[in-house]
Amino acid sequence: MIATLPSCEDDFDRDSLTCDEALRRLLAAVSPVEGIEKVPLRASLDRVLAEDVISTVNVPAHTNSAMDGYAVRGDDLPAQGTVELRVVGSSFAGQPYPAAVKSGECVRIMTGAVMPEGTDTVVIQERVERREDMIRVGSGHKAGDNVRAAGEDIAAGHTVLKAGRRLTPADLGLLASLGIGTVPVRRRLRVAFLSTGDELKPIGEELAPGEIHDSNRYTLHAMLTRMGAEVTDLGIVRDDRAATLSAFERAAQGHDAVISSGGVSVGEADYVKETLQALGQVQFWKVAMKPGRPLTFGRIGDAMFFGLPGNPVSVMVTFYQFVQPTLRKMMGETPRKPLLLKAVTRSRLRKKPGRMEFQRAILECDENGKLTVSKTGMQGSGILTSMSQANCFIILPMDSGAVEPGTLVDVQPFDGLI
Ligand code: AMP
Ligand code: MG
């Protein structure tokens, strides 16, 4: 009789963690880095805000006109019939009218210009008849029309942006409107990554039979760069005890996090596990997910360590689902759940109950405006084209079996993952 060990083929595994539990443990184990740096406003894009921004001013600073027209006193506007008002001057953006406006008077005003004292309403130019220095205004206007109140966008004393926010183009504009030219942000996270495997060759070297190019270091580099990390590529580490040990020791120095790929399955040449057991406090998890069941996590020296599976799609799935949210927390970002949508699947989705699956797919809007999703071909964990063609994950819950076309499924768009 042949004894069977647990393998990647099994779908139910009592020792496995759910994805939610794995993420909960990861997030609980890390805290934000402490360093803060002050950067010029333009350089703060995509950085994580380190302190709340409280406005010291009103935006807009003055009550101003929302349209081109005439600034009038609301009391002068007729309930019926018409009224004539004398144009006593003008208020342009940057050149306000300097005096108070009396009853029976009005001021020519342009969009953005300060409302003259005494006025509270703008009648748009298309609704008046102008003859020399007089205008005639009819009924149907309301006091307060076409005016933007001081502080209506941002009131002085108000918290405009909260610490923990990754700054967007709109945020930069907002900060500029407050006159803020320097922004306190968390320092960049220093992340090292490496690949393990005797079969791996760098680009530019000939492949002998059985060898493959190392692609994981390119996906990892790209995903980390997008997150704004300061990355160190530590290259390929051979499946060898001494090489693995020295690579991990080196990696932990001067980095906040270290990410390895490969070498965590039950292969004979997998030294990662024993090296880590010797070096640090590391846990080996089986996560009830597909692809990407084995996950190693812990600490070596001062660095958090993530040991990802070797298969190229597993690397990306585990990075997006676990590493990215954990690094975001280390970067000081306020944790948030990624966007999840519902869409109708056009494809039949093969699945066995037991693990949560992250199938790669294309999310589209059909002719009727309905969200639909179709899988990108074969879903093997080594098939990187399935990931490259996709713009989302279809997330199928653990207990789900195969899913028929026409069924509503959960979809996580890549755009929400950075
Ligand atoms: P392992 O976990 O080391 O057994 O690797 C699982 C599978 O992923 C094997 O087929 C490896 O050849 C492949 N693999 C591991 N590392 C890489 C890498 N850096 N680039 C591409 N494929 C890899
Ligand atoms: Mg390997």
Tab-separated table of C-alpha atoms and ligand atoms in Angstrom:
chain	number	residue	atom	x	y	z
A	1	MET	CA	0.000	0.000	0.000
A	2	ILE	CA	1.219	3.493	-0.773
A	3	ALA	CA	0.947	6.046	2.034
A	4	THR	CA	-0.509	9.303	0.743
A	5	LEU	CA	0.718	12.617	2.054
A	6	PRO	CA	-1.264	15.854	1.822
A	7	SER	CA	-0.770	17.341	-1.640
A	8	CYS	CA	-1.833	20.320	-3.723
A	9	GLU	CA	-4.521	18.123	-5.243
A	10	ASP	CA	-6.498	17.947	-2.012
A	11	ASP	CA	-9.144	20.572	-1.624
A	12	PHE	CA	-10.296	20.003	1.932
A	13	ASP	CA	-7.646	20.339	4.593
A	14	ARG	CA	-8.511	20.671	8.243
A	15	ASP	CA	-5.180	22.319	9.078
A	16	SER	CA	-5.656	25.121	6.593
A	17	LEU	CA	-6.327	28.741	7.484
A	18	THR	CA	-9.037	30.630	5.671
A	19	CYS	CA	-7.892	33.624	3.621
A	20	ASP	CA	-9.619	35.986	6.060
A	21	GLU	CA	-7.866	34.425	9.040
A	22	ALA	CA	-4.463	34.483	7.321
A	23	LEU	CA	-4.881	38.165	6.495
A	24	ARG	CA	-6.111	38.954	9.990
A	25	ARG	CA	-2.988	37.359	11.481
A	26	LEU	CA	-0.701	39.147	9.071
A	27	LEU	CA	-2.227	42.545	9.788
A	28	ALA	CA	-2.147	41.932	13.531
A	29	ALA	CA	1.586	41.194	13.391
A	30	VAL	CA	2.763	44.449	11.819
A	31	SER	CA	2.718	48.137	12.644
A	32	PRO	CA	3.518	51.239	10.613
A	33	VAL	CA	7.127	52.340	10.193
A	34	GLU	CA	7.924	55.351	12.289
A	35	GLY	CA	9.934	57.627	10.037
A	36	ILE	CA	8.273	60.721	8.642
A	37	GLU	CA	9.703	62.947	5.933
A	38	LYS	CA	8.553	66.296	4.604
A	39	VAL	CA	8.363	66.361	0.827
A	40	PRO	CA	7.408	69.068	-1.679
A	41	LEU	CA	3.739	68.892	-2.666
A	42	ARG	CA	4.338	67.416	-6.129
A	43	ALA	CA	6.524	64.640	-4.717
A	44	SER	CA	3.768	63.613	-2.297
A	45	LEU	CA	1.629	61.891	-4.970
A	46	ASP	CA	0.967	58.240	-3.976
A	47	ARG	CA	2.815	58.731	-0.679
A	48	VAL	CA	1.069	58.009	2.624
A	49	LEU	CA	0.078	61.090	4.588
A	50	ALA	CA	1.652	60.951	8.072
A	51	GLU	CA	-0.432	63.597	9.891
A	52	ASP	CA	-3.966	64.949	9.660
A	53	VAL	CA	-4.208	68.106	7.569
A	54	ILE	CA	-6.370	70.739	9.236
A	55	SER	CA	-7.317	73.809	7.277
A	56	THR	CA	-6.373	77.176	8.769
A	57	VAL	CA	-8.325	79.018	6.097
A	58	ASN	CA	-11.703	79.050	4.383
A	59	VAL	CA	-11.855	77.764	0.804
A	60	PRO	CA	-13.078	79.745	-1.002
A	61	ALA	CA	-11.693	82.531	1.145
A	62	HIS	CA	-14.442	84.983	0.139
A	63	THR	CA	-18.005	84.657	-0.975
A	64	ASN	CA	-17.781	84.884	-4.764
A	65	SER	CA	-19.791	84.653	-7.927
A	66	ALA	CA	-20.469	81.283	-9.575
A	67	MET	CA	-21.461	82.930	-12.899
A	68	ASP	CA	-20.867	85.957	-15.135
A	69	GLY	CA	-23.596	88.544	-14.494
A	70	TYR	CA	-24.562	91.289	-12.052
A	71	ALA	CA	-24.158	91.285	-8.281
A	72	VAL	CA	-27.326	92.713	-6.707
A	73	ARG	CA	-29.009	93.102	-3.329
A	74	GLY	CA	-31.582	90.328	-2.994
A	75	ASP	CA	-34.021	92.844	-1.492
A	76	ASP	CA	-34.015	94.806	-4.755
A	77	LEU	CA	-35.276	91.885	-6.854
A	78	PRO	CA	-38.903	92.229	-7.929
A	79	ALA	CA	-41.495	89.593	-7.017
A	80	GLN	CA	-43.257	90.564	-10.251
A	81	GLY	CA	-42.737	93.095	-13.028
A	82	THR	CA	-39.245	94.521	-13.526
A	83	VAL	CA	-36.804	96.773	-11.750
A	84	GLU	CA	-33.984	98.992	-13.002
A	85	LEU	CA	-30.628	99.024	-11.259
A	86	ARG	CA	-27.630	101.304	-11.847
A	87	VAL	CA	-24.309	99.617	-12.682
A	88	VAL	CA	-21.857	101.366	-10.355
A	89	GLY	CA	-18.728	99.396	-11.136
A	90	SER	CA	-17.271	95.952	-11.718
A	91	SER	CA	-15.754	93.072	-9.786
A	92	PHE	CA	-13.376	90.788	-11.681
A	93	ALA	CA	-11.474	87.759	-10.383
A	94	GLY	CA	-8.545	89.278	-8.500
A	95	GLN	CA	-9.934	92.847	-8.752
A	96	PRO	CA	-12.807	93.265	-6.299
A	97	TYR	CA	-15.201	96.225	-6.274
A	98	PRO	CA	-13.932	98.369	-3.402
A	99	ALA	CA	-17.124	99.970	-2.030
A	100	ALA	CA	-20.500	98.979	-0.605
A	101	VAL	CA	-23.434	98.585	-2.996
A	102	LYS	CA	-26.564	100.543	-2.075
A	103	SER	CA	-30.180	99.798	-2.799
A	104	GLY	CA	-30.958	100.454	-6.478
A	105	GLU	CA	-27.358	99.690	-7.510
A	106	CYS	CA	-25.570	96.665	-8.907
A	107	VAL	CA	-22.054	95.637	-9.970
A	108	ARG	CA	-20.946	93.874	-13.136
A	109	ILE	CA	-19.325	90.627	-11.882
A	110	MET	CA	-17.424	87.715	-13.407
A	111	THR	CA	-17.130	84.094	-12.262
A	112	GLY	CA	-14.874	83.732	-9.223
A	113	ALA	CA	-14.890	87.460	-8.406
A	114	VAL	CA	-15.548	88.563	-4.818
A	115	MET	CA	-19.151	89.577	-4.040
A	116	PRO	CA	-19.162	93.316	-3.232
A	117	GLU	CA	-20.313	94.391	0.209
A	118	GLY	CA	-24.103	94.701	0.369
A	119	THR	CA	-24.769	92.182	-2.430
A	120	ASP	CA	-25.846	88.576	-1.951
A	121	THR	CA	-27.155	87.464	-5.351
A	122	VAL	CA	-25.884	87.197	-8.924
A	123	VAL	CA	-28.317	87.586	-11.809
A	124	ILE	CA	-26.732	85.933	-14.829
A	125	GLN	CA	-26.015	88.198	-17.769
A	126	GLU	CA	-28.408	86.332	-20.091
A	127	ARG	CA	-31.338	87.313	-17.813
A	128	VAL	CA	-30.887	91.100	-17.850
A	129	GLU	CA	-31.368	93.855	-20.400
A	130	ARG	CA	-28.508	96.323	-20.285
A	131	ARG	CA	-28.793	99.886	-21.549
A	132	GLU	CA	-25.753	102.088	-20.910
A	133	ASP	CA	-25.192	102.109	-17.148
A	134	MET	CA	-28.575	100.611	-16.276
A	135	ILE	CA	-29.879	97.043	-16.224
A	136	ARG	CA	-33.451	95.880	-16.194
A	137	VAL	CA	-34.191	92.691	-14.215
A	138	GLY	CA	-37.441	90.742	-14.229
A	139	SER	CA	-39.002	88.463	-11.638
A	140	GLY	CA	-38.179	84.796	-10.981
A	141	HIS	CA	-34.836	85.304	-9.215
A	142	LYS	CA	-34.110	84.143	-5.700
A	143	ALA	CA	-31.896	85.917	-3.184
A	144	GLY	CA	-28.622	83.967	-2.874
A	145	ASP	CA	-28.665	82.608	-6.461
A	146	ASN	CA	-25.338	81.893	-8.212
A	147	VAL	CA	-23.149	82.617	-5.226
A	148	ARG	CA	-20.437	80.400	-3.698
A	149	ALA	CA	-20.222	80.946	0.044
A	150	ALA	CA	-16.868	81.459	1.772
A	151	GLY	CA	-15.750	78.156	3.302
A	152	GLU	CA	-18.330	76.068	1.399
A	153	ASP	CA	-15.599	73.742	0.053
A	154	ILE	CA	-13.443	73.707	3.198
A	155	ALA	CA	-14.192	75.524	6.431
A	156	ALA	CA	-11.302	76.770	8.588
A	157	GLY	CA	-10.559	74.289	11.417
A	158	HIS	CA	-11.911	71.364	9.436
A	159	THR	CA	-9.844	68.140	8.948
A	160	VAL	CA	-9.332	68.015	5.225
A	161	LEU	CA	-7.264	64.849	4.891
A	162	LYS	CA	-6.683	62.178	7.487
A	163	ALA	CA	-3.319	60.602	8.264
A	164	GLY	CA	-3.043	57.204	6.584
A	165	ARG	CA	-4.343	58.340	3.249
A	166	ARG	CA	-2.454	57.561	0.036
A	167	LEU	CA	-2.427	60.909	-1.691
A	168	THR	CA	-4.242	61.287	-5.019
A	169	PRO	CA	-4.093	64.022	-7.684
A	170	ALA	CA	-7.262	65.579	-6.174
A	171	ASP	CA	-5.627	65.621	-2.734
A	172	LEU	CA	-2.620	67.487	-4.146
A	173	GLY	CA	-4.965	70.095	-5.598
A	174	LEU	CA	-6.764	70.385	-2.281
A	175	LEU	CA	-3.498	70.890	-0.415
A	176	ALA	CA	-2.452	73.511	-2.961
A	177	SER	CA	-5.748	75.340	-2.471
A	178	LEU	CA	-4.877	75.577	1.230
A	179	GLY	CA	-1.468	76.985	0.367
A	180	ILE	CA	0.366	73.907	1.664
A	181	GLY	CA	3.610	73.380	-0.233
A	182	THR	CA	5.292	70.741	1.958
A	183	VAL	CA	3.619	67.523	3.052
A	184	PRO	CA	4.509	65.156	5.947
A	185	VAL	CA	4.565	61.583	4.602
A	186	ARG	CA	5.730	58.237	5.957
A	187	ARG	CA	9.176	57.243	4.842
A	188	ARG	CA	9.289	54.699	2.046
A	189	LEU	CA	9.232	51.040	3.015
A	190	ARG	CA	12.481	49.199	2.225
A	191	VAL	CA	11.685	45.819	0.734
A	192	ALA	CA	14.117	43.142	-0.478
A	193	PHE	CA	13.105	40.229	-2.661
A	194	LEU	CA	14.731	37.112	-4.010
A	195	SER	CA	13.957	33.961	-5.946
A	196	THR	CA	14.916	30.442	-4.974
A	197	GLY	CA	15.505	27.575	-7.348
A	198	ASP	CA	18.299	25.740	-9.181
A	199	GLU	CA	16.252	25.784	-12.370
A	200	LEU	CA	16.120	29.584	-12.564
A	201	LYS	CA	18.240	31.580	-14.977
A	202	PRO	CA	18.418	35.368	-15.261
A	203	ILE	CA	17.378	36.974	-18.537
A	204	GLY	CA	20.228	36.958	-21.044
A	205	GLU	CA	21.552	33.521	-20.127
A	206	GLU	CA	20.994	30.459	-22.313
A	207	LEU	CA	18.541	27.932	-20.908
A	208	ALA	CA	19.713	24.335	-20.537
A	209	PRO	CA	16.996	21.641	-20.638
A	210	GLY	CA	14.761	21.970	-17.563
A	211	GLU	CA	15.793	25.548	-16.852
A	212	ILE	CA	13.447	28.543	-16.944
A	213	HIS	CA	13.826	32.283	-16.800
A	214	ASP	CA	13.122	33.827	-13.438
A	215	SER	CA	9.917	35.817	-13.908
A	216	ASN	CA	8.911	36.239	-10.265
A	217	ARG	CA	11.533	38.870	-9.581
A	218	TYR	CA	10.017	40.983	-12.357
A	219	THR	CA	6.418	40.736	-11.166
A	220	LEU	CA	7.530	41.357	-7.571
A	221	HIS	CA	9.678	44.302	-8.560
A	222	ALA	CA	6.796	45.787	-10.537
A	223	MET	CA	4.146	45.268	-7.832
A	224	LEU	CA	6.406	46.711	-5.135
A	225	THR	CA	7.422	49.672	-7.258
A	226	ARG	CA	3.771	50.527	-7.874
A	227	MET	CA	3.240	50.570	-4.125
A	228	GLY	CA	6.013	53.120	-3.741
A	229	ALA	CA	8.434	50.796	-1.922
A	230	GLU	CA	12.207	51.208	-2.098
A	231	VAL	CA	13.173	47.841	-3.565
A	232	THR	CA	16.328	45.742	-3.426
A	233	ASP	CA	16.657	42.843	-5.838
A	234	LEU	CA	18.762	40.146	-4.164
A	235	GLY	CA	18.769	37.888	-7.215
A	236	ILE	CA	18.489	34.136	-7.419
A	237	VAL	CA	19.444	31.885	-4.546
A	238	ARG	CA	20.416	28.295	-5.293
A	239	ASP	CA	18.681	25.390	-3.559
A	240	ASP	CA	21.511	24.975	-1.134
A	241	ARG	CA	21.609	25.306	2.652
A	242	ALA	CA	24.563	27.656	2.966
A	243	ALA	CA	23.448	29.905	0.098
A	244	THR	CA	19.911	30.166	1.480
A	245	LEU	CA	21.113	30.928	4.978
A	246	SER	CA	23.480	33.695	3.954
A	247	ALA	CA	20.957	35.192	1.502
A	248	PHE	CA	18.271	35.476	4.168
A	249	GLU	CA	20.656	36.891	6.739
A	250	ARG	CA	21.801	39.532	4.277
A	251	ALA	CA	18.224	40.264	3.189
A	252	ALA	CA	17.057	41.038	6.705
A	253	GLN	CA	19.672	43.742	7.186
A	254	GLY	CA	18.478	47.231	6.382
A	255	HIS	CA	15.056	46.149	5.150
A	256	ASP	CA	11.592	46.417	6.631
A	257	ALA	CA	10.390	43.400	4.700
A	258	VAL	CA	11.849	40.489	2.763
A	259	ILE	CA	9.919	38.511	0.172
A	260	SER	CA	11.060	35.207	-1.274
A	261	SER	CA	9.401	33.045	-3.869
A	262	GLY	CA	9.652	29.300	-4.305
A	263	GLY	CA	11.064	26.616	-2.103
A	264	VAL	CA	8.136	26.394	0.293
A	265	SER	CA	6.446	23.310	-1.123
A	266	VAL	CA	7.180	19.791	0.063
A	267	GLY	CA	10.050	19.317	-2.378
A	268	GLU	CA	13.331	17.703	-1.396
A	269	ALA	CA	15.342	20.746	-2.413
A	270	ASP	CA	13.312	23.158	-0.347
A	271	TYR	CA	15.712	24.603	2.171
A	272	VAL	CA	13.713	27.695	2.863
A	273	LYS	CA	11.772	26.105	5.667
A	274	GLU	CA	14.673	24.770	7.656
A	275	THR	CA	16.730	27.906	7.106
A	276	LEU	CA	13.940	30.055	8.422
A	277	GLN	CA	13.379	27.812	11.388
A	278	ALA	CA	17.051	28.256	12.239
A	279	LEU	CA	17.068	32.030	11.667
A	280	GLY	CA	13.921	33.551	12.990
A	281	GLN	CA	10.402	33.313	14.250
A	282	VAL	CA	8.576	32.025	11.245
A	283	GLN	CA	5.303	30.232	10.746
A	284	PHE	CA	4.334	27.950	7.915
A	285	TRP	CA	0.750	28.164	6.928
A	286	LYS	CA	-1.440	26.279	4.592
A	287	VAL	CA	-4.080	28.682	3.381
A	288	ALA	CA	-7.324	27.289	1.977
A	289	MET	CA	-6.900	29.074	-1.327
A	290	LYS	CA	-6.109	28.361	-4.940
A	291	PRO	CA	-3.673	29.166	-6.319
A	292	GLY	CA	-1.077	29.669	-3.602
A	293	ARG	CA	-1.673	27.338	-0.705
A	294	PRO	CA	1.674	27.424	1.147
A	295	LEU	CA	2.549	30.710	2.812
A	296	THR	CA	5.387	31.432	5.169
A	297	PHE	CA	5.344	34.421	7.420
A	298	GLY	CA	7.336	35.771	10.294
A	299	ARG	CA	10.318	37.814	11.251
A	300	ILE	CA	14.045	37.563	10.575
A	301	GLY	CA	15.967	40.122	12.583
A	302	ASP	CA	14.060	43.388	12.256
A	303	ALA	CA	12.443	42.471	8.951
A	304	MET	CA	9.026	40.950	8.344
A	305	PHE	CA	9.373	37.922	6.128
A	306	PHE	CA	6.962	36.644	3.480
A	307	GLY	CA	7.737	33.330	1.823
A	308	LEU	CA	5.540	33.033	-1.253
A	309	PRO	CA	5.014	29.935	-3.402
A	310	GLY	CA	7.095	29.583	-6.564
A	311	ASN	CA	4.479	29.385	-9.268
A	312	PRO	CA	4.229	32.717	-11.081
A	313	VAL	CA	0.457	33.149	-10.717
A	314	SER	CA	0.544	32.028	-7.070
A	315	VAL	CA	3.155	34.703	-6.393
A	316	MET	CA	0.896	37.422	-7.765
A	317	VAL	CA	-2.280	36.165	-6.112
A	318	THR	CA	-0.674	35.787	-2.689
A	319	PHE	CA	1.061	39.134	-3.082
A	320	TYR	CA	-2.194	40.965	-3.852
A	321	GLN	CA	-4.277	39.160	-1.255
A	322	PHE	CA	-1.803	39.106	1.640
A	323	VAL	CA	1.466	40.930	1.094
A	324	GLN	CA	0.020	44.112	-0.366
A	325	PRO	CA	-2.457	44.825	2.458
A	326	THR	CA	0.205	43.987	5.053
A	327	LEU	CA	2.818	46.229	3.455
A	328	ARG	CA	0.214	48.965	3.158
A	329	LYS	CA	-0.286	48.834	6.889
A	330	MET	CA	3.488	48.937	7.414
A	331	MET	CA	3.562	51.978	5.118
A	332	GLY	CA	1.152	53.688	7.514
A	333	GLU	CA	-1.880	53.408	5.258
A	334	THR	CA	-5.276	53.049	6.895
A	335	PRO	CA	-6.444	49.484	6.125
A	336	ARG	CA	-9.409	49.236	3.823
A	337	LYS	CA	-11.158	46.430	2.035
A	338	PRO	CA	-10.500	46.238	-1.703
A	339	LEU	CA	-13.443	46.951	-3.986
A	340	LEU	CA	-15.634	43.886	-4.593
A	341	LEU	CA	-18.281	43.892	-7.330
A	342	LYS	CA	-20.917	41.437	-8.454
A	343	ALA	CA	-20.897	40.370	-12.095
A	344	VAL	CA	-22.519	37.660	-14.179
A	345	THR	CA	-20.070	35.039	-15.367
A	346	ARG	CA	-20.155	34.195	-19.072
A	347	SER	CA	-17.798	31.246	-18.566
A	348	ARG	CA	-18.335	27.983	-16.780
A	349	LEU	CA	-15.950	28.047	-13.822
A	350	ARG	CA	-14.487	24.717	-12.777
A	351	LYS	CA	-14.049	24.322	-9.054
A	352	LYS	CA	-14.099	21.787	-6.246
A	353	PRO	CA	-15.361	22.771	-2.791
A	354	GLY	CA	-12.696	23.240	-0.102
A	355	ARG	CA	-10.616	26.294	-1.025
A	356	MET	CA	-11.284	29.891	-1.929
A	357	GLU	CA	-10.334	30.382	-5.575
A	358	PHE	CA	-8.953	33.424	-7.326
A	359	GLN	CA	-9.665	32.849	-10.996
A	360	ARG	CA	-8.315	35.352	-13.498
A	361	ALA	CA	-10.892	37.058	-15.652
A	362	ILE	CA	-11.950	40.008	-17.781
A	363	LEU	CA	-14.630	42.289	-16.385
A	364	GLU	CA	-16.706	44.145	-18.975
A	365	CYS	CA	-19.916	46.042	-19.381
A	366	ASP	CA	-22.260	44.404	-21.922
A	367	GLU	CA	-24.544	46.226	-24.419
A	368	ASN	CA	-27.196	46.622	-21.707
A	369	GLY	CA	-24.800	48.131	-19.199
A	370	LYS	CA	-24.632	44.933	-17.135
A	371	LEU	CA	-21.281	43.840	-15.650
A	372	THR	CA	-20.127	40.504	-17.019
A	373	VAL	CA	-16.990	38.518	-16.434
A	374	SER	CA	-15.202	35.862	-18.521
A	375	LYS	CA	-12.241	33.789	-17.430
A	376	THR	CA	-8.914	34.154	-19.224
A	377	GLY	CA	-8.291	30.635	-20.511
A	378	MET	CA	-6.469	27.979	-18.534
A	379	GLN	CA	-6.223	28.667	-14.834
A	380	GLY	CA	-3.069	26.731	-13.860
A	381	SER	CA	-0.878	28.436	-11.275
A	382	GLY	CA	2.030	28.523	-13.719
A	383	ILE	CA	0.070	30.120	-16.556
A	384	LEU	CA	1.077	33.757	-16.383
A	385	THR	CA	-0.865	34.695	-19.537
A	386	SER	CA	-4.061	34.084	-17.528
A	387	MET	CA	-2.929	36.901	-15.252
A	388	SER	CA	-1.568	39.174	-17.951
A	389	GLN	CA	-4.847	39.133	-19.935
A	390	ALA	CA	-6.991	39.606	-16.850
A	391	ASN	CA	-8.272	42.825	-15.321
A	392	CYS	CA	-9.822	41.202	-12.251
A	393	PHE	CA	-10.050	38.163	-10.007
A	394	ILE	CA	-13.244	36.182	-9.767
A	395	ILE	CA	-13.336	35.160	-6.107
A	396	LEU	CA	-15.195	31.922	-5.482
A	397	PRO	CA	-15.920	31.071	-1.842
A	398	MET	CA	-14.491	27.944	-0.200
A	399	ASP	CA	-17.652	25.889	-0.245
A	400	SER	CA	-18.580	26.689	-3.837
A	401	GLY	CA	-18.425	23.955	-6.462
A	402	ALA	CA	-18.390	24.572	-10.226
A	403	VAL	CA	-20.264	27.678	-11.343
A	404	GLU	CA	-22.509	27.716	-14.405
A	405	PRO	CA	-22.661	30.588	-16.931
A	406	GLY	CA	-25.243	33.209	-15.958
A	407	THR	CA	-24.425	33.026	-12.229
A	408	LEU	CA	-23.615	36.155	-10.222
A	409	VAL	CA	-20.056	35.997	-8.831
A	410	ASP	CA	-17.785	38.200	-6.708
A	411	VAL	CA	-15.204	40.150	-8.682
A	412	GLN	CA	-12.186	42.082	-7.435
A	413	PRO	CA	-10.961	44.547	-10.088
A	414	PHE	CA	-7.175	44.878	-10.352
A	415	ASP	CA	-7.511	48.665	-10.410
A	416	GLY	CA	-8.422	48.581	-6.740
A	417	LEU	CA	-5.207	46.742	-5.871
A	418	ILE	CA	-2.681	49.385	-7.088
B	1	AMP	P1	8.794	25.675	-5.857
B	1	AMP	O1	7.845	26.251	-4.872
B	1	AMP	O2	10.200	26.173	-5.658
B	1	AMP	O3	8.720	24.190	-5.905
B	1	AMP	O4	8.336	26.209	-7.285
B	1	AMP	C1	7.084	25.869	-7.848
B	1	AMP	C2	7.098	26.091	-9.345
B	1	AMP	O5	7.309	27.484	-9.622
B	1	AMP	C3	8.190	25.357	-10.088
B	1	AMP	O6	7.659	24.910	-11.320
B	1	AMP	C4	9.224	26.415	-10.311
B	1	AMP	O7	10.030	26.163	-11.443
B	1	AMP	C5	8.396	27.648	-10.499
B	1	AMP	N1	9.163	28.827	-10.091
B	1	AMP	C6	9.761	28.989	-8.900
B	1	AMP	N2	10.385	30.173	-8.839
B	1	AMP	C7	10.184	30.779	-10.029
B	1	AMP	C8	10.569	32.040	-10.581
B	1	AMP	N3	11.315	32.885	-9.882
B	1	AMP	N4	10.190	32.354	-11.841
B	1	AMP	C9	9.422	31.480	-12.538
B	1	AMP	N5	9.004	30.298	-12.069
B	1	AMP	C10	9.391	29.927	-10.834
B	2	MG	MG	12.003	25.581	-6.048
